[in-house]
Coordinates of C-alpha atoms and ligand atoms in Angstrom, one line a residue:
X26 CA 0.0 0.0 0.0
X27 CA 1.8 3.2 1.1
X28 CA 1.9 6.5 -0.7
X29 CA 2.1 5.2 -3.8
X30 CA 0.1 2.9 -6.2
X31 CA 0.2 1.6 -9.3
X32 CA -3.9 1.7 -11.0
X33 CA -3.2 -1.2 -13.5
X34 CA -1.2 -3.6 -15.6
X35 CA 0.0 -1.4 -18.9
X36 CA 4.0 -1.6 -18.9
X37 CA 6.7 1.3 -19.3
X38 CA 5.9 2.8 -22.7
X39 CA 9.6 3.6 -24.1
X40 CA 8.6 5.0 -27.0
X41 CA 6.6 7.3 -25.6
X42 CA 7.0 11.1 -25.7
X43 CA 7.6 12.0 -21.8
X44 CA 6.2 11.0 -18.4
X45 CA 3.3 12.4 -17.6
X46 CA 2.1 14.2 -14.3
X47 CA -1.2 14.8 -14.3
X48 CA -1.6 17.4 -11.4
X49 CA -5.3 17.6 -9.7
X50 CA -5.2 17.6 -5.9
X51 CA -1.5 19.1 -5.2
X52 CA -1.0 22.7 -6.9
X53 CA 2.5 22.9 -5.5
X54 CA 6.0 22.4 -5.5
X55 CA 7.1 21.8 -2.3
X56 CA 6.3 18.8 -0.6
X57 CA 4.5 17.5 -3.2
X58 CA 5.0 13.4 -3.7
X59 CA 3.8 13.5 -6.6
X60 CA 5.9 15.4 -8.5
X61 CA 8.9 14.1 -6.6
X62 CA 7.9 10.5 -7.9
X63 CA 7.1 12.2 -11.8
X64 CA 10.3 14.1 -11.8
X65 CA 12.8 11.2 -10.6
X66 CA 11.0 8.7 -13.3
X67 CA 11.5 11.5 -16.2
X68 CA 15.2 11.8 -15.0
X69 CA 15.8 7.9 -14.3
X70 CA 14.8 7.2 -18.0
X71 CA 15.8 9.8 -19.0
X72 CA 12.6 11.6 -20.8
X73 CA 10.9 15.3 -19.8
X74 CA 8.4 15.7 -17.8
X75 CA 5.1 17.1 -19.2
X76 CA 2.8 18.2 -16.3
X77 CA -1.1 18.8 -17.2
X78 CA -3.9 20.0 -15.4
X79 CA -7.2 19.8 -16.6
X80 CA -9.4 22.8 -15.8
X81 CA -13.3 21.4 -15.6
X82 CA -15.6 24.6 -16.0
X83 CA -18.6 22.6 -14.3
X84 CA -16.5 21.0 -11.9
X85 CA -19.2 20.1 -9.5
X86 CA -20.3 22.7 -7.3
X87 CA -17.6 24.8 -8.0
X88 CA -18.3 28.6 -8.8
X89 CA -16.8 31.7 -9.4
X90 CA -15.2 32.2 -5.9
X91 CA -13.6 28.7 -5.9
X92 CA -11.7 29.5 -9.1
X93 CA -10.9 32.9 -8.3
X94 CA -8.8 30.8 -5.6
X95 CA -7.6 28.0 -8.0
X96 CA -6.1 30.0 -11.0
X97 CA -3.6 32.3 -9.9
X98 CA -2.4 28.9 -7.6
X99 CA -2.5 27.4 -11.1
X100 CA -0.3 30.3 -12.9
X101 CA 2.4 30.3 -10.2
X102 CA 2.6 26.4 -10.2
X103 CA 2.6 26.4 -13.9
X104 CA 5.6 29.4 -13.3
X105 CA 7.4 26.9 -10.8
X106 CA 7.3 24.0 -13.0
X107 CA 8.9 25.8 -16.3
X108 CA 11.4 26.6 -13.9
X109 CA 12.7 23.0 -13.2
X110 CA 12.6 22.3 -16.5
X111 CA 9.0 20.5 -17.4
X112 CA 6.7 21.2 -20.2
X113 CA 3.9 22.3 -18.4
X114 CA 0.0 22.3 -20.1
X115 CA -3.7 23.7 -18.8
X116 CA -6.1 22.1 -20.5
X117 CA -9.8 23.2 -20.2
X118 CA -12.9 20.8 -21.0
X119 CA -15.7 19.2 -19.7
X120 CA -14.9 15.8 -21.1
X121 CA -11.9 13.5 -21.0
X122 CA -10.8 13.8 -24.2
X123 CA -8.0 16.0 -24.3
X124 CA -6.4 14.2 -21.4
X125 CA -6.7 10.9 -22.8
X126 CA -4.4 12.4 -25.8
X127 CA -1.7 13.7 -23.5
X128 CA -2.1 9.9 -21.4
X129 CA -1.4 8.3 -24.8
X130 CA 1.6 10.0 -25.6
X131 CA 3.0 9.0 -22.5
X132 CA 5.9 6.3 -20.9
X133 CA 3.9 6.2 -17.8
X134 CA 1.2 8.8 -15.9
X135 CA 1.5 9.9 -12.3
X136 CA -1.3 11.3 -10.7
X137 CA -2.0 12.7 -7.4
X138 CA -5.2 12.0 -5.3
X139 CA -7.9 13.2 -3.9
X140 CA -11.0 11.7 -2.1
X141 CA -13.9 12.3 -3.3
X142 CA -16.1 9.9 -5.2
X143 CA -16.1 12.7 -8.7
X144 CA -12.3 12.6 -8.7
X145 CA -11.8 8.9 -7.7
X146 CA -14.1 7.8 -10.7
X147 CA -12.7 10.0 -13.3
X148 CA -9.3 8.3 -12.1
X149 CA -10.2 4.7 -11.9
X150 CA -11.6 5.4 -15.5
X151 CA -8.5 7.4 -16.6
X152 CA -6.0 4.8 -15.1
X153 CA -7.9 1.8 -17.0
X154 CA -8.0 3.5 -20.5
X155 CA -4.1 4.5 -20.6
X156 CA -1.8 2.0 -22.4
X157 CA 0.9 2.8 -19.9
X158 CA 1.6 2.3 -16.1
X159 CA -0.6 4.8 -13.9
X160 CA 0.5 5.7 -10.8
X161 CA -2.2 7.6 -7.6
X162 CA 0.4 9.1 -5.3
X163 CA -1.1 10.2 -2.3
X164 CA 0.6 13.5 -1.4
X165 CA -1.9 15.7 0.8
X166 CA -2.4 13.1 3.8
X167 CA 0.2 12.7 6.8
X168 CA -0.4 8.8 6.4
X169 CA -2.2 7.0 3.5
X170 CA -5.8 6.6 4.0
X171 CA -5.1 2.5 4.2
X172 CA -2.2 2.9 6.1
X173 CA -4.5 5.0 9.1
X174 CA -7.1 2.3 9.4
X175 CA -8.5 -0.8 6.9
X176 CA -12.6 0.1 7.4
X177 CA -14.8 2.9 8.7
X178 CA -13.8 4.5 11.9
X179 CA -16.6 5.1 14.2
X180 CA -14.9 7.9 15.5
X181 CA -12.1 9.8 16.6
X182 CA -11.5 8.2 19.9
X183 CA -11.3 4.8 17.5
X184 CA -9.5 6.4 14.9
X185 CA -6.4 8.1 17.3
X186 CA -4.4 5.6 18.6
X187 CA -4.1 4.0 14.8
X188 CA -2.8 6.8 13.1
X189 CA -0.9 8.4 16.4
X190 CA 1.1 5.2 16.0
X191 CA 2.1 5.7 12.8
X192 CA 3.6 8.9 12.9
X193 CA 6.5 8.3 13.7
X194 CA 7.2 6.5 10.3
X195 CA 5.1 9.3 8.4
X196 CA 6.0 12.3 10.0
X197 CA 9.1 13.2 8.4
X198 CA 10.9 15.6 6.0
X199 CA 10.6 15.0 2.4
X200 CA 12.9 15.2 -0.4
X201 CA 13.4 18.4 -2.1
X202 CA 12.4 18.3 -6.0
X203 CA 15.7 18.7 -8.6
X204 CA 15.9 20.5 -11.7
X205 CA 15.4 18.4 -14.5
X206 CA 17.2 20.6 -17.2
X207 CA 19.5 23.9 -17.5
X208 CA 16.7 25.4 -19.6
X209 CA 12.9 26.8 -18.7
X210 CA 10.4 24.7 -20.2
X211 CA 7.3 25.3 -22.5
X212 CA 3.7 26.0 -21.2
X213 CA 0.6 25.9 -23.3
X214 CA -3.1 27.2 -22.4
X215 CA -1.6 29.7 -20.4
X216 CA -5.0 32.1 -21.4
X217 CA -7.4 29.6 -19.4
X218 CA -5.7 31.1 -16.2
X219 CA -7.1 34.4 -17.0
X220 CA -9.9 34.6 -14.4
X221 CA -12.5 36.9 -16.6
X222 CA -11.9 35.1 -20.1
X223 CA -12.3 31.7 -18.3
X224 CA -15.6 32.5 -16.7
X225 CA -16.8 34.5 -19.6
X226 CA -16.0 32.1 -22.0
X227 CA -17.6 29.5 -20.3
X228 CA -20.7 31.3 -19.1
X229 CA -20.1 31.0 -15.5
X230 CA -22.8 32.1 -13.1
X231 CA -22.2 35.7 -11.1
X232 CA -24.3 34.7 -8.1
X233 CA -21.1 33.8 -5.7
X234 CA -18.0 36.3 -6.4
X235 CA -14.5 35.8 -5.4
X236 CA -13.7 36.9 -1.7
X237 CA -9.7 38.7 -0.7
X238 CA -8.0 35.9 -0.3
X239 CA -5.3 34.8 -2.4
X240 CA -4.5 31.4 -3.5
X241 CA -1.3 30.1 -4.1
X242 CA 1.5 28.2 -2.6
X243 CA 3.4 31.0 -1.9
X244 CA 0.3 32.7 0.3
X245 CA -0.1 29.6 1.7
X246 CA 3.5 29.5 3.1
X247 CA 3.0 33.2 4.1
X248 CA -0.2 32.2 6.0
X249 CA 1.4 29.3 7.7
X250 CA 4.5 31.6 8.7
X251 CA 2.0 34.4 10.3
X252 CA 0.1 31.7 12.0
X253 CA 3.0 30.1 13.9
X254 CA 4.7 33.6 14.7
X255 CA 0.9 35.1 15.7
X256 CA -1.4 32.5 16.3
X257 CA 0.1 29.2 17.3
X258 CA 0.7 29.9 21.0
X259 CA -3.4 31.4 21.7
X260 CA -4.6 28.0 19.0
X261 CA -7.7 26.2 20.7
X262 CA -8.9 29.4 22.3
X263 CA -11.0 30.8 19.4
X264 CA -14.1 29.6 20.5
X265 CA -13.7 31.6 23.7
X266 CA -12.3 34.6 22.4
X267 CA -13.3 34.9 19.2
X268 CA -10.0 35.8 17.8
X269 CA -10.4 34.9 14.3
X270 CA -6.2 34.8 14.4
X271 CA -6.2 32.3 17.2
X272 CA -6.5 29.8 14.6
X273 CA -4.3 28.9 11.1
X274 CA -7.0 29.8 8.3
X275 CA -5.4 26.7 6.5
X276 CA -8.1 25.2 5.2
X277 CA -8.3 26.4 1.6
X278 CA -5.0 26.4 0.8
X279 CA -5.1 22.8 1.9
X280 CA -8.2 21.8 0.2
X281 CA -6.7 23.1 -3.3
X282 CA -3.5 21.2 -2.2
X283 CA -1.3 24.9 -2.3
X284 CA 0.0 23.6 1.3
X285 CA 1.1 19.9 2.3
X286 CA -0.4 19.0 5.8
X287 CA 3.2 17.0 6.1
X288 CA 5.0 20.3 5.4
X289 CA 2.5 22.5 8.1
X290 CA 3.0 19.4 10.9
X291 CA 6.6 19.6 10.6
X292 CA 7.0 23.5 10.4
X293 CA 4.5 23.4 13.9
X294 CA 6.1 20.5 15.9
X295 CA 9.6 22.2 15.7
X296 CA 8.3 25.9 16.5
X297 CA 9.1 26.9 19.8
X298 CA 5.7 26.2 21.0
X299 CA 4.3 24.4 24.4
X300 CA 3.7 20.5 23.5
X301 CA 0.3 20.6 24.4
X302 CA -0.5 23.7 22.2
X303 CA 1.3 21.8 19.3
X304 CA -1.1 18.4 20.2
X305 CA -4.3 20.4 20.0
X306 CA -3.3 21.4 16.7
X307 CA -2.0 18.3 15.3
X308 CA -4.8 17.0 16.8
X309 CA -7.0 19.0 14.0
X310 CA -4.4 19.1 11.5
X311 CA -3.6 15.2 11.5
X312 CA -6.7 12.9 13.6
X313 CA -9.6 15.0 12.8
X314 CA -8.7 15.7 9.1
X315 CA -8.0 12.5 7.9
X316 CA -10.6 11.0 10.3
X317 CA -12.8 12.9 7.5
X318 CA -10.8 11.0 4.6
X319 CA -11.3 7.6 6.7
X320 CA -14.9 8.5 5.9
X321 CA -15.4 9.6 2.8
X322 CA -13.4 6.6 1.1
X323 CA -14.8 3.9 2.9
X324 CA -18.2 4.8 3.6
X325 CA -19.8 5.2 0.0
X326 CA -23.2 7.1 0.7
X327 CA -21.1 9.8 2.3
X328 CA -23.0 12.5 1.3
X329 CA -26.7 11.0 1.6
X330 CA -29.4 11.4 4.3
X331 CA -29.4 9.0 6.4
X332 CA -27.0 6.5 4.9
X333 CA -23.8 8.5 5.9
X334 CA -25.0 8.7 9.7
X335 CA -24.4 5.8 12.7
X336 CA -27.5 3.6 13.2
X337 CA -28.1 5.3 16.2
X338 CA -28.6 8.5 14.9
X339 CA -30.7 7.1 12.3
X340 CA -33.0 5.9 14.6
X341 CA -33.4 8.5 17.1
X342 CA -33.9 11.6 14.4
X343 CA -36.6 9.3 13.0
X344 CA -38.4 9.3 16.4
X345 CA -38.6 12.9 16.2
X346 CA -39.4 13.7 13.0
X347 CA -42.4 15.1 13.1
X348 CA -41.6 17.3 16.2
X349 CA -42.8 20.8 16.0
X350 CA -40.1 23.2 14.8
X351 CA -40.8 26.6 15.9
X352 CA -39.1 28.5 13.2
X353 CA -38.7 27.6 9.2
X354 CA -37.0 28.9 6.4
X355 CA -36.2 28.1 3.2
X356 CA -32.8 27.8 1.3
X357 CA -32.3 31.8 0.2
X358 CA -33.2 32.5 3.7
X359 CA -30.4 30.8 5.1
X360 CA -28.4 32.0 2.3
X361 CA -28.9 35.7 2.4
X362 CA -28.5 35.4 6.2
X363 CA -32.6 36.6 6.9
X364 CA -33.2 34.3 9.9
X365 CA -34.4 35.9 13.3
X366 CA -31.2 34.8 15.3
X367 CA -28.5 37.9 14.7
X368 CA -25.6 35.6 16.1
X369 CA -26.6 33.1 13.6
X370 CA -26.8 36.2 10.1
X371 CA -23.6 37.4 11.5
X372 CA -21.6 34.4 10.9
X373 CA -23.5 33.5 7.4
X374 CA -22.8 37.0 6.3
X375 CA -19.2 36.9 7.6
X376 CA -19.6 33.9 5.4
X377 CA -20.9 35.6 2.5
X378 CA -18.5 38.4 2.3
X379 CA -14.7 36.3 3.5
X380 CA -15.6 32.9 2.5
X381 CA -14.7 31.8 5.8
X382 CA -16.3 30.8 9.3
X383 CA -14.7 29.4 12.6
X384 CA -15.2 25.7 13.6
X385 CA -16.9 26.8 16.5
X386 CA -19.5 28.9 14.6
X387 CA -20.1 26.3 12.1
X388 CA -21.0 24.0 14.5
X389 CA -23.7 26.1 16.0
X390 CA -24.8 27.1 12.1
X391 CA -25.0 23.4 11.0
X392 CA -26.9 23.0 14.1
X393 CA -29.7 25.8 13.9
X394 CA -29.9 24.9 10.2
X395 CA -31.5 21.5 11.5
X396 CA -33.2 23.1 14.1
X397 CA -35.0 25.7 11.3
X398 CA -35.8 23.2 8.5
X399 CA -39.0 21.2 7.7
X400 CA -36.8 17.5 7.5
X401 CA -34.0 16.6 8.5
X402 CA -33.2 15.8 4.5
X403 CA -33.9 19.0 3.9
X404 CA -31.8 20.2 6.1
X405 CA -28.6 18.0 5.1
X406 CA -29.4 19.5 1.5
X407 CA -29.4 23.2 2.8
X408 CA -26.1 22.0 4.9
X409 CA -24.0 20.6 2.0
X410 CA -25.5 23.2 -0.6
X411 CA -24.6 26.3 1.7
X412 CA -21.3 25.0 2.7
X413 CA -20.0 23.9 -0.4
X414 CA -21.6 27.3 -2.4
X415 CA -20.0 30.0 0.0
X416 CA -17.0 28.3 2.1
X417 CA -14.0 28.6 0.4
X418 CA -13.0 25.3 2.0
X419 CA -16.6 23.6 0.6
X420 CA -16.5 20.6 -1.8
X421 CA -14.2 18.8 0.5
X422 CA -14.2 15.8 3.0
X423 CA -14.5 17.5 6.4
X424 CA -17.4 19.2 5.1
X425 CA -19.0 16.2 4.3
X426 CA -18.0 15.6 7.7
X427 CA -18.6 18.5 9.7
X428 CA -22.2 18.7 8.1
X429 CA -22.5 14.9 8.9
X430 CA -21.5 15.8 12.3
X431 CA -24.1 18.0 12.8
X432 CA -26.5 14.9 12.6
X433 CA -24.6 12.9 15.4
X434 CA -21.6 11.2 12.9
X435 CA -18.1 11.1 14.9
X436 CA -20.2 11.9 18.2
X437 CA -21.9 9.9 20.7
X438 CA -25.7 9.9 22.0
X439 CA -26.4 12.6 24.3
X440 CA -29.8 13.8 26.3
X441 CA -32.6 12.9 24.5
X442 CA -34.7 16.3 23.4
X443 CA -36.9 17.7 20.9
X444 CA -35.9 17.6 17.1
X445 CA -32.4 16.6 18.1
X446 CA -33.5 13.1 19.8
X447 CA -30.1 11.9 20.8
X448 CA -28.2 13.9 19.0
X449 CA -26.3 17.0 20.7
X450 CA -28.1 20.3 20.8
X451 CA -26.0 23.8 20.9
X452 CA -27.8 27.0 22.0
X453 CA -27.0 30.4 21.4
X454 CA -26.5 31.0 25.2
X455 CA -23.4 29.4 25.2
X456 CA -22.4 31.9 22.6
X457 CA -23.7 35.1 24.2
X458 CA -21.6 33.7 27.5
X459 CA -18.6 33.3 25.5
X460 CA -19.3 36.8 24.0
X461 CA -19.1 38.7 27.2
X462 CA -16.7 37.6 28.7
X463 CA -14.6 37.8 25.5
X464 CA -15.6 41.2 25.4
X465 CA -14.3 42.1 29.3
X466 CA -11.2 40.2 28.7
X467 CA -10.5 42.8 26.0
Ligands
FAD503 C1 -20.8 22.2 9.6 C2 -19.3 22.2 9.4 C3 -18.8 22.2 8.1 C4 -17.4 22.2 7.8 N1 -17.0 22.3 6.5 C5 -15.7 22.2 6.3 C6 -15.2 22.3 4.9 O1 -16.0 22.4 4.0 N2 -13.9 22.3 4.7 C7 -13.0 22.2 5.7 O2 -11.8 22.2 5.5 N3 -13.4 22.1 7.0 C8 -14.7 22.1 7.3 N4 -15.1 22.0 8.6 C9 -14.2 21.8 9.7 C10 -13.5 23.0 10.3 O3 -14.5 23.9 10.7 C11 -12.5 23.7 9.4 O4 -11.6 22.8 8.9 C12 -11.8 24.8 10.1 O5 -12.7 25.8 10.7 C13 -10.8 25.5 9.2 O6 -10.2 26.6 9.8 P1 -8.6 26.6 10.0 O7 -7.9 26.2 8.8 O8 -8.3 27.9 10.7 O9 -8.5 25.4 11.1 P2 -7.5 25.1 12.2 O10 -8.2 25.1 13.5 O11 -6.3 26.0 12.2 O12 -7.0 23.6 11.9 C14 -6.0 23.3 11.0 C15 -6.5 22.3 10.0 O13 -7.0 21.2 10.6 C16 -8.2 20.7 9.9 N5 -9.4 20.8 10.8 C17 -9.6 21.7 11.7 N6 -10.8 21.4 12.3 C18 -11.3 20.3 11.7 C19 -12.5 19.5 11.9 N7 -13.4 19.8 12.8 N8 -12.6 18.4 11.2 C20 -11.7 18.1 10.2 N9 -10.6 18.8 10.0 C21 -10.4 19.9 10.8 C22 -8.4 21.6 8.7 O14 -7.8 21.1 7.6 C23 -7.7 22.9 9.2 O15 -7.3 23.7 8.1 C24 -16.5 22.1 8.9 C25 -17.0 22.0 10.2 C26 -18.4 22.0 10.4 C27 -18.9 21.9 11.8

């Protein structure tokens, strides 16, 4: 198993052009596995190295504010890459066919991965039409998904010891990625990166706009640096003081793969930081994470109502529900942040306006969106459709799983109560507490 896999029988095709890294889930250089692997086959056999992304317009749920993230990341990974010498190509389509082509031409295909089920098919299917080898490196886990844990982990108290055991084999420094030739070299499709002549030219809806933040590997480094110097040393305390800095603002940057969570664990564990401010944070960074790739790879229906929750929770939200819900809106209501509860607007127009809202915050919104909804189907609709439309960390595992979480996945039974049965409740009390006494402390 390990990091690296090879998808099927094809041999090593000699006569072909160039080995082929086809980037999806890693837009970086450093730390990245992937192209580690691509770059040392091209040299080994002595062949370039063509690297090819393939840009999907109606990537599912992605919109304007998602690739206003993705391209410049794109541009200055394309920039990187010319650099150490590969031939470096965007391709933009909604079918397979141009990427196929570059496969064909190829000695052998390296690919990085991600979870999902939409990327996961679309590589099984690539890997079995290529006539060479095909590689799925995993690059942006600390340890390989079947490495952590063979099935399902019911939860994170099941799922720590396996992977904290592990880390000492998978927690360390990777190689850093050679030149492959004296000269810069070629890239083609360079106009796709253009953010307005990309959405215009494929029609792209103006609903959700882009937010400030930058993506790229190079902000991602930056973010990580100002996060350990500011932020590392008051981590865990955002849900008391509501210091937005008091926590790493990571996500994004690793959900479009501009930052490796091996490259972020290694740059915390030797800050000068207390150990048990650097555990709470690996804790995140490392268990909870990939706790949230445990899931969506083994359990299938991980983004259907009920399927994805524990039995438990199945049964004890279909005791209660019919319950009477005092307050119900609709999708736009949620979504242009019109409900009667101001904590609850603030943080979906926070939402709305940085792309961004706190773990702490998102629990209580996932919660109320439950609480607020005609079924609880509705409800997990609302959740995903909401999350994945505004956050620029949507369309990814741990919001599969933070949404699932809502509905009682990763958590035990708790007091049984209206609407919620056993799963736990949050009220806004505990966040007008917190409030105050953030508010005297300052
Ligand atoms: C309803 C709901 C929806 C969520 N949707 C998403 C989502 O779409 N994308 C997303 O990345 N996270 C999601 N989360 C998890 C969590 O809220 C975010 O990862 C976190 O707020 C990101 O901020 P940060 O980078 O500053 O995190 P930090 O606290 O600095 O943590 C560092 C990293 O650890 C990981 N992490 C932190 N908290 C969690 C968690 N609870 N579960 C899994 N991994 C975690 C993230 O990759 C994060 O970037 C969701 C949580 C809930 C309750």
């Amino acid at each position: 198993m390990g990091y690296i896999q090879l998808m099927n029988e094809q041999p090593w095709q000699e006569q072909g052009a160039y080995v082929l890294y086809w980037a999806h889930a890693a837009i970086r250089v450093r730390y990245n596995l992937a192209l580690l692997q691509a770059l040392e086959l091209a040299r080994e056999q002595q062949k370039r190295l063509c690297v090819v992304y393939q840009l999907v317009p109606q990537y599912p749920q992605a919109n304007r504010r998602h690739f206003a993230f993705l391209l410049p990341g794109l541009a200055e990974f394309g920039d990187q890459l010319q650099k150490l010498g590969c031939d470096v190509e965007i391709i933009c389509e909604q079918t397979n066919e141009q990427l196929l082509k570059k496969c064909e031409l190829a000695c052998a295909v390296v690919s990085d991965t991600s979870y999902l089920r939409y990327f996961r098919e679309k590589q099984a299917f690539i890997a079995k039409q290529v006539p060479c080898q095909f590689y799925a490196v995993e690059t942006n886990v600390v340890v390989p998904v079947q490495e952590a844990a063979d099935k399902q982990a019911y939860s994170a108290g099941t799922f720590r010891p396996k992977i904290t055991k592990q880390l000492s084999t998978y927690l360390q420094p990777m190689r850093d990625v050679k030149r492959l030739a004296k000269q810069h070299g070629s890239i083609r499709g360079m106009e796709w990166l253009d953010y307005q002549y990309f959405c215009e030219t494929w029609g792209l809806a103006t609903k959700v706009l882009p937010v400030a933040s930058i993506g790229g590997e190079q902000a991602a480094q930056s973010q990580l640096s100002r996060f350990l110097h500011e932020g590392l040393a008051k981590y865990g305390q955002i849900a008391t003081t509501f210091d937005e800095s008091a926590s790493s603002q990571l996500s994004a940057y690793l959900h479009f793969g501009h930052i490796s969570p091996l490259d972020i664990a290694l740059q915390v564990q030797n800050y000068p930081a207390s150990q048990q401010t650097i555990d709470i944070f690996l804790e995140q960074l490392i268990v909870r994470r990939e706790l949230a790739i445990n899931f969506v790879y083994y359990c299938e229906k991980y983004d259907c109502y009920p399927e994805a929750l524990p039995k438990w929770a199945q049964i004890t939200l279909a005791n209660h529900e019919h319950d009477h819900r005092e307050y119900l809106y609709e999708y736009e209501s949620f979504a242009q942040a019109d409900t009667h509860d101001p904590i609850w607007n603030q943080a979906q127009k926070q939402l709305l306006v940085t792309g961004r809202m706190n773990n702490y915050m998102r629990m209580y919104w996932g919660k109320k969106v439950i609480e607020w909804t005609a079924s609880y189907e509705q409800a997990w609709e609302y959740l995903l459709r909401l999350n994945d439309t505004y956050e620029l960390d949507g369309r990814d595992p741990n919001g599969y799983v933070g949404v699932a979480w809502c509905f009682g996945l990763h958590d035990r039974a708790w007091a049984e109560r209206e609407i919620f049965g056993k799963v736990r409740y949050m009220n806004e009390t505990g966040i007008y507490k917190r409030q105050r006494a953030a508010k005297q402390k300052n």
